[in-house]
Short mmCIF file of C-alpha atoms in Angstrom, two decimals:
data_model
loop_
_atom_site.label_atom_id
_atom_site.label_comp_id
_atom_site.label_asym_id
_atom_site.label_seq_id
_atom_site.Cartn_x
_atom_site.Cartn_y
_atom_site.Cartn_z
CA MET S 1 8.34 -6.21 -0.87
CA ASN S 2 7.05 -9.54 -2.17
CA VAL S 3 4.31 -10.73 0.13
CA GLY S 4 2.68 -14.15 0.17
CA PHE S 5 -0.92 -14.75 1.21
CA ILE S 6 -2.45 -18.19 1.68
CA GLY S 7 -6.15 -18.60 2.45
CA LEU S 8 -8.53 -16.37 0.49
CA GLY S 9 -11.78 -17.00 2.32
CA LEU S 10 -14.20 -14.45 3.79
CA MET S 11 -11.48 -12.83 5.90
CA GLY S 12 -8.35 -13.57 3.90
CA ALA S 13 -9.68 -12.33 0.56
CA SER S 14 -10.24 -8.82 1.87
CA MET S 15 -6.99 -8.67 3.84
CA ALA S 16 -5.06 -9.75 0.76
CA SER S 17 -6.85 -7.14 -1.36
CA ASN S 18 -5.95 -4.45 1.18
CA LEU S 19 -2.30 -5.44 0.97
CA GLN S 20 -2.51 -5.05 -2.80
CA ALA S 21 -4.23 -1.69 -2.43
CA ALA S 22 -1.30 -0.57 -0.26
CA GLY S 23 1.04 -1.29 -3.15
CA HIS S 24 2.53 -4.65 -2.17
CA ALA S 25 3.33 -7.28 -4.79
CA LEU S 26 1.28 -10.31 -3.84
CA VAL S 27 1.81 -14.03 -4.37
CA VAL S 28 -1.27 -16.08 -3.48
CA HIS S 29 -2.52 -19.61 -2.93
CA ASP S 30 -5.82 -21.14 -1.85
CA SER S 31 -7.35 -24.59 -1.93
CA ARG S 32 -9.74 -23.15 -4.55
CA ARG S 33 -7.97 -21.29 -7.34
CA GLN S 34 -11.17 -19.41 -8.25
CA ALA S 35 -11.02 -17.67 -4.86
CA ALA S 36 -7.93 -15.85 -6.11
CA ALA S 37 -9.58 -14.46 -9.26
CA PRO S 38 -9.95 -10.85 -7.97
CA HIS S 39 -6.36 -10.80 -6.74
CA LEU S 40 -4.97 -12.23 -9.95
CA ALA S 41 -6.95 -9.66 -11.91
CA ALA S 42 -5.34 -6.97 -9.75
CA GLY S 43 -1.85 -8.25 -10.57
CA ALA S 44 -1.13 -10.96 -8.01
CA ALA S 45 0.84 -14.05 -8.95
CA TRP S 46 -0.53 -17.55 -8.34
CA LYS S 47 1.46 -20.49 -6.98
CA ASP S 48 0.21 -24.06 -6.81
CA THR S 49 1.53 -24.91 -3.32
CA PRO S 50 2.44 -23.13 -0.09
CA ARG S 51 6.06 -24.16 -0.68
CA LEU S 52 6.15 -22.36 -4.03
CA VAL S 53 4.61 -19.26 -2.43
CA ALA S 54 7.28 -19.35 0.26
CA GLU S 55 10.10 -19.56 -2.26
CA ALA S 56 8.90 -16.37 -3.95
CA VAL S 57 8.38 -14.04 -0.97
CA ASP S 58 10.00 -12.34 2.01
CA VAL S 59 6.94 -12.39 4.23
CA VAL S 60 3.95 -14.74 4.13
CA PHE S 61 0.53 -14.52 5.76
CA THR S 62 -1.87 -17.40 6.33
CA SER S 63 -5.58 -17.02 7.04
CA LEU S 64 -6.97 -20.51 7.48
CA PRO S 65 -9.96 -22.22 9.14
CA GLY S 66 -8.11 -23.74 12.08
CA PRO S 67 -5.17 -25.68 13.52
CA PRO S 68 -5.25 -28.70 11.12
CA GLU S 69 -5.06 -26.45 8.07
CA VAL S 70 -2.35 -24.26 9.61
CA GLU S 71 -0.26 -27.32 10.48
CA SER S 72 -0.60 -28.72 6.97
CA VAL S 73 0.25 -25.45 5.23
CA ALA S 74 3.16 -24.74 7.57
CA LEU S 75 4.71 -28.18 8.04
CA GLY S 76 3.26 -30.44 5.34
CA ALA S 77 5.12 -32.05 2.45
CA ASP S 78 4.62 -28.94 0.31
CA GLY S 79 4.51 -26.63 3.31
CA LEU S 80 6.03 -23.24 3.97
CA ILE S 81 8.84 -24.70 6.04
CA HIS S 82 10.40 -26.17 2.89
CA GLY S 83 10.40 -22.89 0.98
CA LEU S 84 10.96 -19.92 3.27
CA ARG S 85 14.51 -18.59 3.26
CA LYS S 86 16.56 -17.62 6.29
CA GLY S 87 15.48 -14.15 7.45
CA ALA S 88 11.93 -14.49 6.12
CA ALA S 89 8.87 -14.01 8.33
CA PHE S 90 5.63 -15.98 8.64
CA PHE S 91 2.52 -14.41 10.21
CA ASP S 92 -0.42 -16.72 10.98
CA LEU S 93 -3.63 -14.68 11.01
CA SER S 94 -5.78 -17.71 11.82
CA THR S 95 -7.47 -18.41 15.14
CA ASN S 96 -5.05 -21.10 16.21
CA ALA S 97 -4.06 -23.24 19.18
CA PRO S 98 -1.27 -21.60 21.20
CA ALA S 99 0.53 -24.95 21.59
CA LEU S 100 0.58 -25.50 17.83
CA ILE S 101 1.86 -22.05 16.92
CA ARG S 102 4.63 -22.45 19.51
CA ARG S 103 5.58 -25.80 17.97
CA ILE S 104 5.60 -24.26 14.49
CA HIS S 105 7.68 -21.37 15.81
CA ALA S 106 10.28 -23.81 17.17
CA ALA S 107 10.43 -25.79 13.91
CA PHE S 108 10.93 -22.66 11.78
CA LYS S 109 13.46 -21.16 14.19
CA ASP S 110 15.84 -23.99 13.33
CA LYS S 111 15.75 -22.74 9.72
CA GLY S 112 16.25 -19.09 10.66
CA VAL S 113 12.66 -18.13 9.87
CA ASP S 114 10.61 -16.00 12.26
CA VAL S 115 7.03 -17.03 13.07
CA LEU S 116 4.47 -14.71 14.67
CA ASP S 117 0.89 -15.49 15.60
CA ALA S 118 -1.40 -12.64 14.57
CA PRO S 119 -5.10 -13.57 14.87
CA VAL S 120 -7.58 -10.90 13.87
CA SER S 121 -10.93 -9.67 15.19
CA GLY S 122 -13.50 -7.63 13.32
CA GLY S 123 -15.33 -10.06 11.08
CA PRO S 124 -15.69 -9.97 7.28
CA ILE S 125 -16.87 -6.35 7.31
CA GLY S 126 -13.87 -5.32 9.39
CA ALA S 127 -11.55 -7.21 7.05
CA LYS S 128 -13.05 -5.38 4.08
CA THR S 129 -13.01 -1.91 5.65
CA ARG S 130 -9.64 -2.40 7.39
CA ARG S 131 -11.25 -1.99 10.82
CA LEU S 132 -9.50 -4.99 12.34
CA ALA S 133 -7.73 -5.70 15.58
CA ILE S 134 -4.58 -7.77 14.95
CA TRP S 135 -3.13 -9.35 18.09
CA VAL S 136 0.49 -10.34 17.63
CA GLY S 137 2.70 -12.74 19.55
CA GLY S 138 6.37 -13.27 18.77
CA ASP S 139 9.50 -11.19 18.43
CA ARG S 140 8.81 -7.51 19.15
CA ALA S 141 11.44 -6.28 16.69
CA LEU S 142 9.81 -8.32 13.91
CA PHE S 143 6.42 -6.86 14.81
CA ASP S 144 7.82 -3.33 14.60
CA ARG S 145 9.61 -4.03 11.32
CA HIS S 146 6.53 -5.42 9.59
CA LYS S 147 3.90 -3.21 11.22
CA PRO S 148 3.28 -1.31 7.96
CA LEU S 149 2.06 -4.58 6.45
CA LEU S 150 -0.25 -5.14 9.42
CA ASP S 151 -1.48 -1.56 9.19
CA ALA S 152 -2.45 -2.19 5.57
CA MET S 153 -4.90 -4.83 6.81
CA GLY S 154 -6.13 -3.46 10.14
CA ASP S 155 -6.36 -0.29 12.19
CA GLN S 156 -5.46 -1.83 15.56
CA ALA S 157 -2.29 -3.89 15.24
CA TYR S 158 -1.13 -4.57 18.78
CA TYR S 159 1.88 -6.45 20.13
CA VAL S 160 0.69 -8.70 22.97
CA GLY S 161 3.81 -10.64 23.99
CA PRO S 162 5.89 -13.75 23.20
CA ILE S 163 4.87 -16.37 20.64
CA GLY S 164 1.38 -17.67 21.36
CA ALA S 165 0.26 -14.53 23.19
CA GLY S 166 -1.79 -13.32 20.25
CA ALA S 167 -3.59 -16.66 20.03
CA VAL S 168 -4.35 -16.59 23.75
CA ALA S 169 -5.74 -13.05 23.47
CA LYS S 170 -8.01 -14.10 20.59
CA LEU S 171 -9.34 -17.10 22.51
CA VAL S 172 -9.98 -15.01 25.63
CA HIS S 173 -11.87 -12.48 23.49
CA ASN S 174 -13.99 -14.98 21.58
CA CYS S 175 -14.79 -17.22 24.54
CA SER S 176 -15.72 -14.21 26.69
CA SER S 177 -17.92 -12.65 24.03
CA THR S 178 -19.68 -15.96 23.38
CA ALA S 179 -20.39 -16.49 27.07
CA ILE S 180 -21.69 -12.93 27.36
CA ARG S 181 -24.02 -13.43 24.38
CA ALA S 182 -25.30 -16.65 25.93
CA VAL S 183 -26.11 -14.80 29.16
CA LEU S 184 -27.78 -11.98 27.23
CA ALA S 185 -29.94 -14.48 25.34
CA GLU S 186 -30.98 -15.97 28.69
CA THR S 187 -31.70 -12.72 30.53
CA PHE S 188 -33.44 -11.01 27.60
CA SER S 189 -35.65 -14.05 27.07
CA MET S 190 -36.62 -13.75 30.72
CA GLY S 191 -37.30 -10.03 30.37
CA VAL S 192 -39.45 -10.40 27.26
CA LYS S 193 -41.41 -13.32 28.68
CA ALA S 194 -41.93 -11.28 31.85
CA GLY S 195 -43.85 -8.77 29.72
CA VAL S 196 -41.41 -6.10 28.52
CA ASP S 197 -41.24 -5.10 24.86
CA PRO S 198 -37.83 -6.21 23.52
CA LEU S 199 -36.99 -2.87 21.91
CA ALA S 200 -37.94 -0.95 25.04
CA LEU S 201 -35.94 -3.40 27.15
CA TRP S 202 -32.84 -3.03 24.98
CA LYS S 203 -33.08 0.75 24.95
CA ALA S 204 -33.40 0.75 28.73
CA VAL S 205 -30.53 -1.55 29.69
CA ARG S 206 -27.99 -0.05 27.29
CA GLN S 207 -28.20 3.14 29.34
CA GLY S 208 -27.30 1.35 32.56
CA ALA S 209 -23.88 1.18 34.19
CA SER S 210 -22.73 -1.81 32.11
CA GLY S 211 -24.44 -0.69 28.93
CA ARG S 212 -22.52 2.59 28.80
CA ARG S 213 -19.07 0.95 28.94
CA ARG S 214 -16.93 -1.22 26.73
CA THR S 215 -17.38 -4.80 27.87
CA PHE S 216 -13.80 -5.41 28.95
CA ASP S 217 -13.40 -2.00 30.60
CA THR S 218 -15.31 -3.30 33.60
CA LEU S 219 -12.17 -5.27 34.50
CA VAL S 220 -10.37 -2.00 35.25
CA ASP S 221 -12.34 -1.18 38.38
CA LYS S 222 -11.46 -4.07 40.67
CA PHE S 223 -10.30 -7.28 38.99
CA LEU S 224 -7.17 -6.16 37.12
CA PRO S 225 -5.73 -3.95 39.87
CA GLY S 226 -6.68 -6.60 42.44
CA THR S 227 -8.11 -3.90 44.70
CA TYR S 228 -11.63 -4.40 46.01
CA ASP S 229 -11.72 -1.75 48.74
CA PRO S 230 -13.50 0.49 49.33
CA PRO S 231 -16.63 -1.27 48.09
CA SER S 232 -18.77 0.60 45.57
CA PHE S 233 -21.69 -1.86 45.70
CA ALA S 234 -22.01 -4.61 48.28
CA LEU S 235 -21.81 -8.26 47.29
CA LYS S 236 -24.88 -9.08 49.37
CA LEU S 237 -26.91 -6.60 47.33
CA LEU S 238 -25.75 -8.12 44.02
CA HIS S 239 -26.59 -11.57 45.39
CA LYS S 240 -30.09 -10.28 46.15
CA ASP S 241 -30.44 -8.84 42.62
CA VAL S 242 -29.38 -12.03 40.84
CA SER S 243 -31.60 -14.07 43.17
CA LEU S 244 -34.56 -11.90 42.17
CA ALA S 245 -33.74 -12.31 38.47
CA THR S 246 -33.58 -16.10 38.68
CA ALA S 247 -36.84 -16.09 40.66
CA VAL S 248 -38.55 -14.20 37.84
CA GLY S 249 -37.18 -16.79 35.43
CA ARG S 250 -38.82 -19.54 37.46
CA GLU S 251 -42.08 -17.61 37.64
CA VAL S 252 -42.36 -17.12 33.87
CA GLY S 253 -40.88 -20.50 32.91
CA VAL S 254 -37.52 -19.43 31.47
CA PRO S 255 -34.54 -21.67 32.31
CA MET S 256 -31.75 -19.49 33.74
CA ARG S 257 -28.87 -21.96 33.59
CA LEU S 258 -26.03 -19.47 33.33
CA ALA S 259 -27.57 -17.02 35.77
CA ASN S 260 -27.91 -19.82 38.30
CA LEU S 261 -24.23 -20.66 37.87
CA VAL S 262 -23.45 -17.02 38.60
CA LEU S 263 -25.74 -17.13 41.61
CA ALA S 264 -23.84 -20.18 42.89
CA GLU S 265 -20.58 -18.18 42.63
CA LEU S 266 -22.13 -15.29 44.52
CA THR S 267 -23.45 -17.67 47.18
CA GLU S 268 -20.01 -19.21 47.64
CA ALA S 269 -18.51 -15.74 48.04
CA LEU S 270 -21.27 -14.80 50.48
CA ASN S 271 -20.51 -17.92 52.50
CA ARG S 272 -16.91 -16.72 52.76
CA GLY S 273 -18.21 -13.78 54.76
CA TRP S 274 -17.74 -11.30 51.92
CA GLY S 275 -21.28 -9.92 51.94
CA ASP S 276 -20.24 -6.37 52.82
CA LYS S 277 -17.28 -6.37 50.44
CA ASP S 278 -17.46 -5.08 46.89
CA SER S 279 -19.80 -6.93 44.54
CA SER S 280 -16.84 -7.80 42.28
CA THR S 281 -15.16 -9.75 45.07
CA PHE S 282 -16.73 -12.99 43.85
CA MET S 283 -14.29 -12.77 40.89
CA LEU S 284 -11.52 -13.63 43.34
CA LEU S 285 -12.90 -17.17 43.54
CA GLU S 286 -11.88 -17.98 39.98
CA ALA S 287 -8.50 -16.28 40.32
CA GLU S 288 -7.95 -18.36 43.45
CA ARG S 289 -8.89 -21.60 41.66
CA ALA S 290 -6.54 -20.73 38.81
CA GLY S 291 -3.73 -19.82 41.17
CA VAL S 292 -3.23 -16.35 39.71
CA GLU S 293 -2.85 -13.00 41.45
CA LEU S 294 -3.58 -9.77 39.64
CA ALA S 295 -2.10 -6.42 40.61
CA VAL S 296 -1.90 -4.23 37.51
CA PRO S 297 -0.82 -0.69 38.48
CA PRO S 298 -3.90 1.58 38.33
CA GLU S 299 -1.87 4.26 36.55
CA ALA S 300 -1.06 1.86 33.71
CA LEU S 301 -4.77 1.06 33.34
CA ARG S 302 -5.68 4.76 33.33
CA GLN S 303 -3.15 5.45 30.59
CA VAL S 304 -4.74 2.81 28.35
CA ILE S 305 -8.24 4.21 28.89
CA GLU S 306 -7.08 7.79 28.30
CA GLN S 307 -5.18 6.83 25.16
CA ASP S 308 -8.26 5.08 23.75
CA SER S 309 -10.45 8.09 24.51
CA ARG S 310 -8.12 10.33 22.51
CA SER S 311 -7.92 8.03 19.50
#
C-alpha cells in the first residue's frame, strides 16, 4: 500500500520510519526537505506539496504542530483535498481542535474521502519505540481496515467514537495531566519547604492509595459509575485533610492556589450537607454544573481493568 506522511518533526519522523520498517512504501512531505533525509535514504519518495502526496497514495497521515497547519495542509490551495481520490483515507495524528477536524471531515466527505482524527500520546520516545496510544475518531470500519497501519506506529490503537472523539480524548488527557502536574508541583513544594527530603517524600507518597494506581483508574470507584454509596472515606475527613495541607502551606510560606480551589469545592459540598457521604461526592458538583450524568455499568469498567491487567 502506498502511504503518505506529512510532518516529519520529533513525533512524525519516528512514526514515518516505523511505517517504513513495517514494509510500507512511503511518500513524504515536510516544510523542511532536510527533515525527510532519513526516510528518503530508506527508499521513501518526496513530493513538493501535500496535494502531490495525496495524488500518489491510498492513505495519508499528517503529524503537524496544531490546527492552523492542519487546516492549511488539508484545505489549502495545494492541500490534500485537491489530490485524494474517492475511497482514500486521511488520518490526522496531530493534537487538533475537534471543531476543525469535524469541518475537515465534512469537506472531504463530499469528495468521497474518509477523514479520521487519530492523535497520539507517548512523546518522542514512545514514537521511536512504537509505545504510543493512538486515539481514533471516525468511521469504525475504516479504523478496523487500516488498523495494521496504526499498529505499525503504536501499541495501543483504540477506537474512541465518531469523528472528533479522538481529539476530545487527547485534550482530556493532556489537560488533566497538566493540571495534576501543577498540583504536584504545589504540594511537593509545600512538603519540601516543610522540612521533608524530596526523595524521601516521593518514595513515601508513591506507596499511598493514589500512588499505587494509574491516575485515571481512580475514576472507576465512584465518578464513572455514578455510585457514591456506601462511603469508603467521608467527605468531612477529606475536607479536614486538605484544610490541614493548606494551613501548612500558609505556615511555611508556600502559595497553595490550586489546593485552595479544591478546598473551596470541598467546602461547597460540605455546605450541601454531604459531610458523611463519600469523599468523592464533591465531584458531583462539576458534573452538575456541566449538566452531565454518569452511570457506566460497573461490569463494563471491571472488564477494562481486567483486560489491562492481562495485557
